[in-house]
Every structure is written in structure tokens, then in C-alpha cells.
């Protein structure tokens, strides 16, 4: 019981102090190992589970849009008309619906490279 409370406290602290850090994402979204072929075939929950692994193994900051698409394929949507966005979801707990969000890669308009990664709720 103490270890569970410690993990929850650590996750909450990391989340409060630094937003969606990879450790907080690991506890919230899952820990499936990223694989390009599996990502291409995965549903939104499968992609959500692989998200942390992708961000840790292939830090997207500085990647070109072409590189990003080589790793993740064509985006599901575009945020702000130009930023590639991929639909991801947390696995449902307790029989509830999966929480869907967009994994958005904000692109610098001059360099064409990723400058920020964010999760945005669906509208």
C-alpha cells in the first residue's frame, strides 16, 4: 500500500511541477514499447500506450516534419491548420470511455522543425 501511495504522490508531484513529464506520462498512459510498424497498425489506445516510449526514444524537438512523418505516418489531423496531430487515448478504467486527446507537434513556421509537443483535448 505504501509503495502505491509513493508512486501516486511522485506522479502527482511531477505532473504539478513539470506538466506532462515522461514519468508522469508513463504512469498515466502506459508503457508499451514504440515500434513504427505497430504504431501504423495501432488504434488510438495502442498509440496512447506507445506515446511515452516514442517521446523518450526519439525526442521530436528539432525533427523536421518529414522525419516526424517517417516515424509516425500521416497525421490524423492538423492543429492550428499546420501542426501535425495524432489521435491517442488512455485505456479506459472501470468500464468508462477512453480519454481521447491529440498529440500535437508544434512546428516552427520558418525552419519547419518541431519546437514543442503537447497533448490537447478533443474539441
Short mmCIF file of N, CA and C in Angstrom, two decimals:
data_model
loop_
_atom_site.label_atom_id
_atom_site.label_comp_id
_atom_site.label_asym_id
_atom_site.label_seq_id
_atom_site.Cartn_x
_atom_site.Cartn_y
_atom_site.Cartn_z
N UNK A 1 0.83 -1.19 0.00
CA UNK A 1 0.00 0.00 0.00
C UNK A 1 0.87 1.25 0.00
N UNK A 2 1.94 1.24 0.80
CA UNK A 2 2.82 2.41 0.85
C UNK A 2 3.47 2.67 -0.49
N UNK A 3 3.86 1.60 -1.19
CA UNK A 3 4.52 1.80 -2.49
C UNK A 3 3.55 2.40 -3.50
N UNK A 4 2.30 2.01 -3.45
CA UNK A 4 1.30 2.57 -4.36
C UNK A 4 1.11 4.05 -4.06
N UNK A 5 1.02 4.39 -2.79
CA UNK A 5 0.88 5.80 -2.42
C UNK A 5 2.10 6.60 -2.84
N UNK A 6 3.29 6.02 -2.70
CA UNK A 6 4.51 6.71 -3.11
C UNK A 6 4.52 6.99 -4.60
N UNK A 7 4.11 6.01 -5.38
CA UNK A 7 4.06 6.17 -6.83
C UNK A 7 3.04 7.24 -7.21
N UNK A 8 1.89 7.22 -6.59
CA UNK A 8 0.85 8.22 -6.88
C UNK A 8 1.35 9.61 -6.51
N UNK A 9 1.97 9.74 -5.34
CA UNK A 9 2.50 11.04 -4.91
C UNK A 9 3.58 11.54 -5.86
N UNK A 10 4.48 10.64 -6.28
CA UNK A 10 5.53 11.02 -7.22
C UNK A 10 4.93 11.49 -8.54
N UNK A 11 3.97 10.75 -9.04
CA UNK A 11 3.32 11.12 -10.30
C UNK A 11 2.65 12.48 -10.19
N UNK A 12 1.91 12.70 -9.10
CA UNK A 12 1.23 13.98 -8.91
C UNK A 12 2.23 15.13 -8.79
N UNK A 13 3.31 14.90 -8.06
CA UNK A 13 4.33 15.94 -7.90
C UNK A 13 4.98 16.28 -9.23
N UNK A 14 5.37 15.27 -9.99
CA UNK A 14 5.99 15.51 -11.29
C UNK A 14 5.02 16.21 -12.23
N UNK A 15 3.77 15.80 -12.18
CA UNK A 15 2.76 16.41 -13.04
C UNK A 15 2.57 17.88 -12.66
N UNK A 16 2.50 18.16 -11.38
CA UNK A 16 2.28 19.54 -10.92
C UNK A 16 3.51 20.41 -11.18
N UNK A 17 4.69 19.85 -11.04
CA UNK A 17 5.91 20.65 -11.18
C UNK A 17 6.34 20.84 -12.62
N UNK A 18 6.06 19.87 -13.46
CA UNK A 18 6.61 20.00 -14.80
C UNK A 18 5.65 19.67 -15.92
N UNK A 19 4.38 19.66 -15.66
CA UNK A 19 3.44 19.31 -16.73
C UNK A 19 3.52 17.84 -17.04
N UNK A 20 3.39 17.49 -18.29
CA UNK A 20 3.40 16.09 -18.70
C UNK A 20 4.82 15.60 -18.94
N UNK A 21 5.56 15.34 -17.86
CA UNK A 21 6.89 14.76 -17.98
C UNK A 21 6.74 13.31 -18.40
N UNK A 22 7.84 12.73 -18.90
CA UNK A 22 7.74 11.36 -19.38
C UNK A 22 7.39 10.39 -18.26
N UNK A 23 7.85 10.65 -17.02
CA UNK A 23 7.50 9.76 -15.91
C UNK A 23 6.00 9.83 -15.63
N UNK A 24 5.45 11.04 -15.60
CA UNK A 24 4.01 11.19 -15.37
C UNK A 24 3.24 10.56 -16.52
N UNK A 25 3.71 10.74 -17.74
CA UNK A 25 3.04 10.12 -18.89
C UNK A 25 3.07 8.60 -18.80
N UNK A 26 4.20 8.06 -18.33
CA UNK A 26 4.33 6.61 -18.18
C UNK A 26 3.24 6.06 -17.27
N UNK A 27 3.02 6.72 -16.13
CA UNK A 27 2.02 6.24 -15.19
C UNK A 27 0.60 6.48 -15.69
N UNK A 28 0.38 7.57 -16.40
CA UNK A 28 -0.96 7.91 -16.85
C UNK A 28 -1.36 7.19 -18.13
N UNK A 29 -0.41 6.96 -19.04
CA UNK A 29 -0.75 6.49 -20.38
C UNK A 29 -0.31 5.06 -20.66
N UNK A 30 0.65 4.54 -19.98
CA UNK A 30 1.08 3.17 -20.23
C UNK A 30 2.53 3.13 -20.68
N UNK A 31 3.01 1.92 -20.88
CA UNK A 31 4.44 1.74 -21.14
C UNK A 31 4.71 0.78 -22.29
N UNK A 32 3.91 0.78 -23.32
CA UNK A 32 4.16 -0.09 -24.47
C UNK A 32 5.37 0.43 -25.23
N UNK A 33 6.22 -0.48 -25.66
CA UNK A 33 7.42 -0.10 -26.40
C UNK A 33 7.03 0.40 -27.80
N UNK A 34 7.59 1.53 -28.21
CA UNK A 34 7.28 2.09 -29.53
C UNK A 34 7.91 1.25 -30.63
N UNK A 35 7.13 0.98 -31.65
CA UNK A 35 7.59 0.31 -32.85
C UNK A 35 6.82 0.95 -34.01
N UNK A 36 7.54 1.38 -35.03
CA UNK A 36 6.93 2.11 -36.15
C UNK A 36 5.81 1.30 -36.82
N UNK A 37 6.04 0.03 -37.05
CA UNK A 37 5.02 -0.80 -37.70
C UNK A 37 3.80 -1.01 -36.80
N UNK A 38 4.05 -1.24 -35.52
CA UNK A 38 2.92 -1.40 -34.59
C UNK A 38 2.13 -0.11 -34.48
N UNK A 39 2.82 1.06 -34.45
CA UNK A 39 2.13 2.36 -34.41
C UNK A 39 1.21 2.51 -35.61
N UNK A 40 1.71 2.13 -36.78
CA UNK A 40 0.91 2.27 -38.01
C UNK A 40 -0.37 1.44 -37.96
N UNK A 41 -0.32 0.30 -37.27
CA UNK A 41 -1.48 -0.59 -37.20
C UNK A 41 -2.33 -0.37 -35.95
N UNK A 42 -1.82 0.39 -35.00
CA UNK A 42 -2.49 0.52 -33.69
C UNK A 42 -3.71 1.43 -33.75
N UNK A 43 -4.64 1.16 -32.85
CA UNK A 43 -5.77 2.08 -32.66
C UNK A 43 -5.31 3.21 -31.74
N UNK A 44 -6.21 4.10 -31.41
CA UNK A 44 -5.84 5.28 -30.60
C UNK A 44 -5.33 4.89 -29.21
N UNK A 45 -5.86 3.82 -28.61
CA UNK A 45 -5.39 3.38 -27.29
C UNK A 45 -3.99 2.78 -27.39
N UNK A 46 -3.75 2.00 -28.43
CA UNK A 46 -2.42 1.44 -28.65
C UNK A 46 -1.38 2.53 -28.86
N UNK A 47 -1.76 3.56 -29.62
CA UNK A 47 -0.86 4.69 -29.83
C UNK A 47 -0.62 5.45 -28.54
N UNK A 48 -1.66 5.60 -27.74
CA UNK A 48 -1.50 6.26 -26.45
C UNK A 48 -0.52 5.52 -25.56
N UNK A 49 -0.58 4.21 -25.60
CA UNK A 49 0.32 3.39 -24.78
C UNK A 49 1.78 3.51 -25.26
N UNK A 50 1.99 3.69 -26.57
CA UNK A 50 3.34 3.81 -27.12
C UNK A 50 3.90 5.23 -27.09
N UNK A 51 3.06 6.20 -26.78
CA UNK A 51 3.44 7.61 -26.87
C UNK A 51 4.68 7.94 -26.03
N UNK A 52 4.70 7.53 -24.77
CA UNK A 52 5.82 7.86 -23.89
C UNK A 52 7.11 7.25 -24.41
N UNK A 53 7.04 6.01 -24.87
CA UNK A 53 8.21 5.34 -25.40
C UNK A 53 8.75 6.09 -26.62
N UNK A 54 7.86 6.52 -27.51
CA UNK A 54 8.30 7.28 -28.69
C UNK A 54 8.99 8.57 -28.26
N UNK A 55 8.37 9.33 -27.37
CA UNK A 55 8.93 10.62 -26.95
C UNK A 55 10.28 10.46 -26.25
N UNK A 56 10.47 9.35 -25.51
CA UNK A 56 11.75 9.09 -24.84
C UNK A 56 12.82 8.62 -25.82
N UNK A 57 12.46 7.70 -26.72
CA UNK A 57 13.45 7.11 -27.63
C UNK A 57 13.79 8.01 -28.81
N UNK A 58 12.85 8.81 -29.24
CA UNK A 58 13.02 9.65 -30.42
C UNK A 58 12.56 11.07 -30.10
N UNK A 59 13.31 11.81 -29.29
CA UNK A 59 12.87 13.15 -28.92
C UNK A 59 12.56 13.99 -30.16
N UNK A 60 11.32 14.45 -30.28
CA UNK A 60 10.91 15.11 -31.53
C UNK A 60 11.38 16.56 -31.68
N UNK A 61 11.79 17.22 -30.59
CA UNK A 61 12.23 18.60 -30.72
C UNK A 61 13.39 18.66 -31.71
N UNK A 62 13.23 19.50 -32.73
CA UNK A 62 14.24 19.64 -33.76
C UNK A 62 14.02 18.76 -34.98
N UNK A 63 13.11 17.79 -34.90
CA UNK A 63 12.81 16.94 -36.06
C UNK A 63 12.10 17.76 -37.12
N UNK A 64 12.37 17.43 -38.38
CA UNK A 64 11.62 18.05 -39.46
C UNK A 64 10.26 17.34 -39.57
N UNK A 65 9.34 17.96 -40.25
CA UNK A 65 8.03 17.35 -40.46
C UNK A 65 8.18 16.04 -41.23
N UNK A 66 9.10 15.99 -42.18
CA UNK A 66 9.34 14.77 -42.96
C UNK A 66 9.80 13.65 -42.04
N UNK A 67 10.76 13.94 -41.15
CA UNK A 67 11.24 12.93 -40.20
C UNK A 67 10.10 12.43 -39.31
N UNK A 68 9.30 13.37 -38.81
CA UNK A 68 8.18 13.01 -37.94
C UNK A 68 7.23 12.06 -38.66
N UNK A 69 6.91 12.37 -39.90
CA UNK A 69 6.00 11.52 -40.68
C UNK A 69 6.62 10.17 -41.01
N UNK A 70 7.95 10.11 -41.14
CA UNK A 70 8.61 8.82 -41.35
C UNK A 70 8.43 7.92 -40.13
N UNK A 71 8.47 8.51 -38.93
CA UNK A 71 8.28 7.74 -37.70
C UNK A 71 6.81 7.40 -37.46
N UNK A 72 5.92 8.38 -37.61
CA UNK A 72 4.53 8.21 -37.17
C UNK A 72 3.50 8.11 -38.30
N UNK A 73 3.92 8.29 -39.52
CA UNK A 73 2.98 8.24 -40.63
C UNK A 73 2.24 9.57 -40.77
N UNK A 74 1.25 9.57 -41.63
CA UNK A 74 0.45 10.78 -41.85
C UNK A 74 -0.37 11.09 -40.60
N UNK A 75 -0.46 12.35 -40.23
CA UNK A 75 -1.24 12.72 -39.04
C UNK A 75 -2.74 12.51 -39.23
N UNK A 76 -3.44 12.31 -38.12
CA UNK A 76 -4.90 12.19 -38.16
C UNK A 76 -5.56 13.53 -38.42
N UNK A 77 -4.88 14.61 -38.03
CA UNK A 77 -5.46 15.94 -38.09
C UNK A 77 -4.32 16.95 -38.07
N UNK A 78 -4.69 18.21 -38.20
CA UNK A 78 -3.72 19.30 -38.06
C UNK A 78 -4.29 20.30 -37.08
N UNK A 79 -3.49 20.65 -36.07
CA UNK A 79 -3.90 21.68 -35.11
C UNK A 79 -3.43 23.03 -35.65
N UNK A 80 -4.21 24.04 -35.43
CA UNK A 80 -3.86 25.39 -35.91
C UNK A 80 -3.51 25.38 -37.40
N UNK A 81 -4.14 24.52 -38.14
CA UNK A 81 -4.04 24.41 -39.60
C UNK A 81 -2.73 23.84 -40.13
N UNK A 82 -1.65 23.83 -39.34
CA UNK A 82 -0.36 23.40 -39.86
C UNK A 82 0.39 22.40 -38.99
N UNK A 83 0.02 22.25 -37.73
CA UNK A 83 0.77 21.40 -36.81
C UNK A 83 0.23 19.97 -36.84
N UNK A 84 1.08 18.99 -37.21
CA UNK A 84 0.63 17.60 -37.26
C UNK A 84 0.10 17.14 -35.89
N UNK A 85 -1.02 16.42 -35.92
CA UNK A 85 -1.64 15.95 -34.68
C UNK A 85 -2.09 14.50 -34.87
N UNK A 86 -1.83 13.69 -33.86
CA UNK A 86 -2.15 12.27 -33.89
C UNK A 86 -3.13 11.95 -32.76
N UNK A 87 -4.16 11.20 -33.08
CA UNK A 87 -5.17 10.82 -32.09
C UNK A 87 -4.61 9.72 -31.20
N UNK A 88 -4.62 9.97 -29.89
CA UNK A 88 -4.19 8.99 -28.89
C UNK A 88 -5.26 8.94 -27.80
N UNK A 89 -5.28 7.84 -27.06
CA UNK A 89 -6.27 7.72 -25.98
C UNK A 89 -5.69 6.87 -24.85
N UNK A 90 -6.10 7.22 -23.63
CA UNK A 90 -5.77 6.39 -22.47
C UNK A 90 -6.72 5.22 -22.44
N UNK A 91 -6.23 4.08 -22.00
CA UNK A 91 -7.11 2.92 -21.83
C UNK A 91 -8.17 3.27 -20.80
N UNK A 92 -9.38 2.86 -21.06
CA UNK A 92 -10.49 3.13 -20.14
C UNK A 92 -10.31 2.31 -18.87
N UNK A 93 -10.65 2.93 -17.76
CA UNK A 93 -10.60 2.21 -16.49
C UNK A 93 -12.00 2.16 -15.90
N UNK A 94 -12.33 1.06 -15.32
CA UNK A 94 -13.64 0.91 -14.67
C UNK A 94 -14.81 0.94 -15.64
N UNK A 95 -14.58 0.52 -16.87
CA UNK A 95 -15.68 0.45 -17.83
C UNK A 95 -16.05 1.77 -18.47
N UNK A 96 -15.31 2.84 -18.15
CA UNK A 96 -15.61 4.15 -18.75
C UNK A 96 -15.04 4.25 -20.15
N UNK A 97 -15.33 5.35 -20.79
CA UNK A 97 -14.83 5.58 -22.14
C UNK A 97 -13.36 5.99 -22.10
N UNK A 98 -12.64 5.66 -23.16
CA UNK A 98 -11.24 6.06 -23.27
C UNK A 98 -11.16 7.59 -23.41
N UNK A 99 -10.17 8.19 -22.76
CA UNK A 99 -9.98 9.64 -22.84
C UNK A 99 -9.12 9.98 -24.05
N UNK A 100 -9.75 10.52 -25.09
CA UNK A 100 -9.05 10.82 -26.34
C UNK A 100 -8.45 12.22 -26.30
N UNK A 101 -7.26 12.32 -26.86
CA UNK A 101 -6.58 13.61 -26.97
C UNK A 101 -5.80 13.62 -28.28
N UNK A 102 -5.37 14.81 -28.67
CA UNK A 102 -4.50 14.95 -29.82
C UNK A 102 -3.07 15.17 -29.33
N UNK A 103 -2.16 14.38 -29.86
CA UNK A 103 -0.74 14.57 -29.63
C UNK A 103 -0.26 15.52 -30.73
N UNK A 104 -0.02 16.77 -30.36
CA UNK A 104 0.25 17.83 -31.33
C UNK A 104 1.74 18.16 -31.33
N UNK A 105 2.30 18.24 -32.52
CA UNK A 105 3.69 18.63 -32.71
C UNK A 105 3.69 20.03 -33.32
N UNK A 106 4.02 21.01 -32.48
CA UNK A 106 4.02 22.40 -32.95
C UNK A 106 5.27 22.63 -33.79
N UNK A 107 5.05 23.16 -34.98
CA UNK A 107 6.12 23.33 -35.96
C UNK A 107 6.51 24.80 -36.09
N UNK A 108 7.80 25.08 -36.08
CA UNK A 108 8.28 26.43 -36.35
C UNK A 108 8.03 26.73 -37.82
N UNK A 109 7.37 27.83 -38.09
CA UNK A 109 6.96 28.16 -39.46
C UNK A 109 8.14 28.50 -40.36
N UNK A 110 9.26 28.91 -39.78
CA UNK A 110 10.43 29.28 -40.59
C UNK A 110 11.30 28.05 -40.88
N UNK A 111 11.66 27.31 -39.83
CA UNK A 111 12.57 26.17 -40.01
C UNK A 111 11.86 24.89 -40.44
N UNK A 112 10.56 24.79 -40.15
CA UNK A 112 9.83 23.56 -40.46
C UNK A 112 10.15 22.42 -39.51
N UNK A 113 10.64 22.75 -38.32
CA UNK A 113 11.02 21.73 -37.34
C UNK A 113 10.14 21.81 -36.09
N UNK A 114 10.04 20.68 -35.41
CA UNK A 114 9.24 20.60 -34.18
C UNK A 114 9.89 21.45 -33.10
N UNK A 115 9.07 22.31 -32.47
CA UNK A 115 9.58 23.12 -31.36
C UNK A 115 8.89 22.80 -30.05
N UNK A 116 7.75 22.10 -30.12
CA UNK A 116 7.01 21.78 -28.90
C UNK A 116 6.08 20.60 -29.17
N UNK A 117 5.86 19.81 -28.12
CA UNK A 117 4.91 18.70 -28.19
C UNK A 117 3.89 18.92 -27.08
N UNK A 118 2.61 18.74 -27.40
CA UNK A 118 1.57 18.96 -26.40
C UNK A 118 0.42 17.98 -26.61
N UNK A 119 -0.25 17.68 -25.52
CA UNK A 119 -1.50 16.92 -25.58
C UNK A 119 -2.65 17.91 -25.48
N UNK A 120 -3.58 17.81 -26.40
CA UNK A 120 -4.75 18.70 -26.37
C UNK A 120 -6.02 17.86 -26.37
N UNK A 121 -6.96 18.23 -25.53
CA UNK A 121 -8.24 17.51 -25.53
C UNK A 121 -8.96 17.73 -26.85
N UNK A 122 -9.72 16.75 -27.25
CA UNK A 122 -10.52 16.91 -28.47
C UNK A 122 -11.60 17.93 -28.21
N UNK A 123 -11.97 18.68 -29.23
CA UNK A 123 -12.99 19.70 -29.08
C UNK A 123 -14.35 19.10 -28.96
#
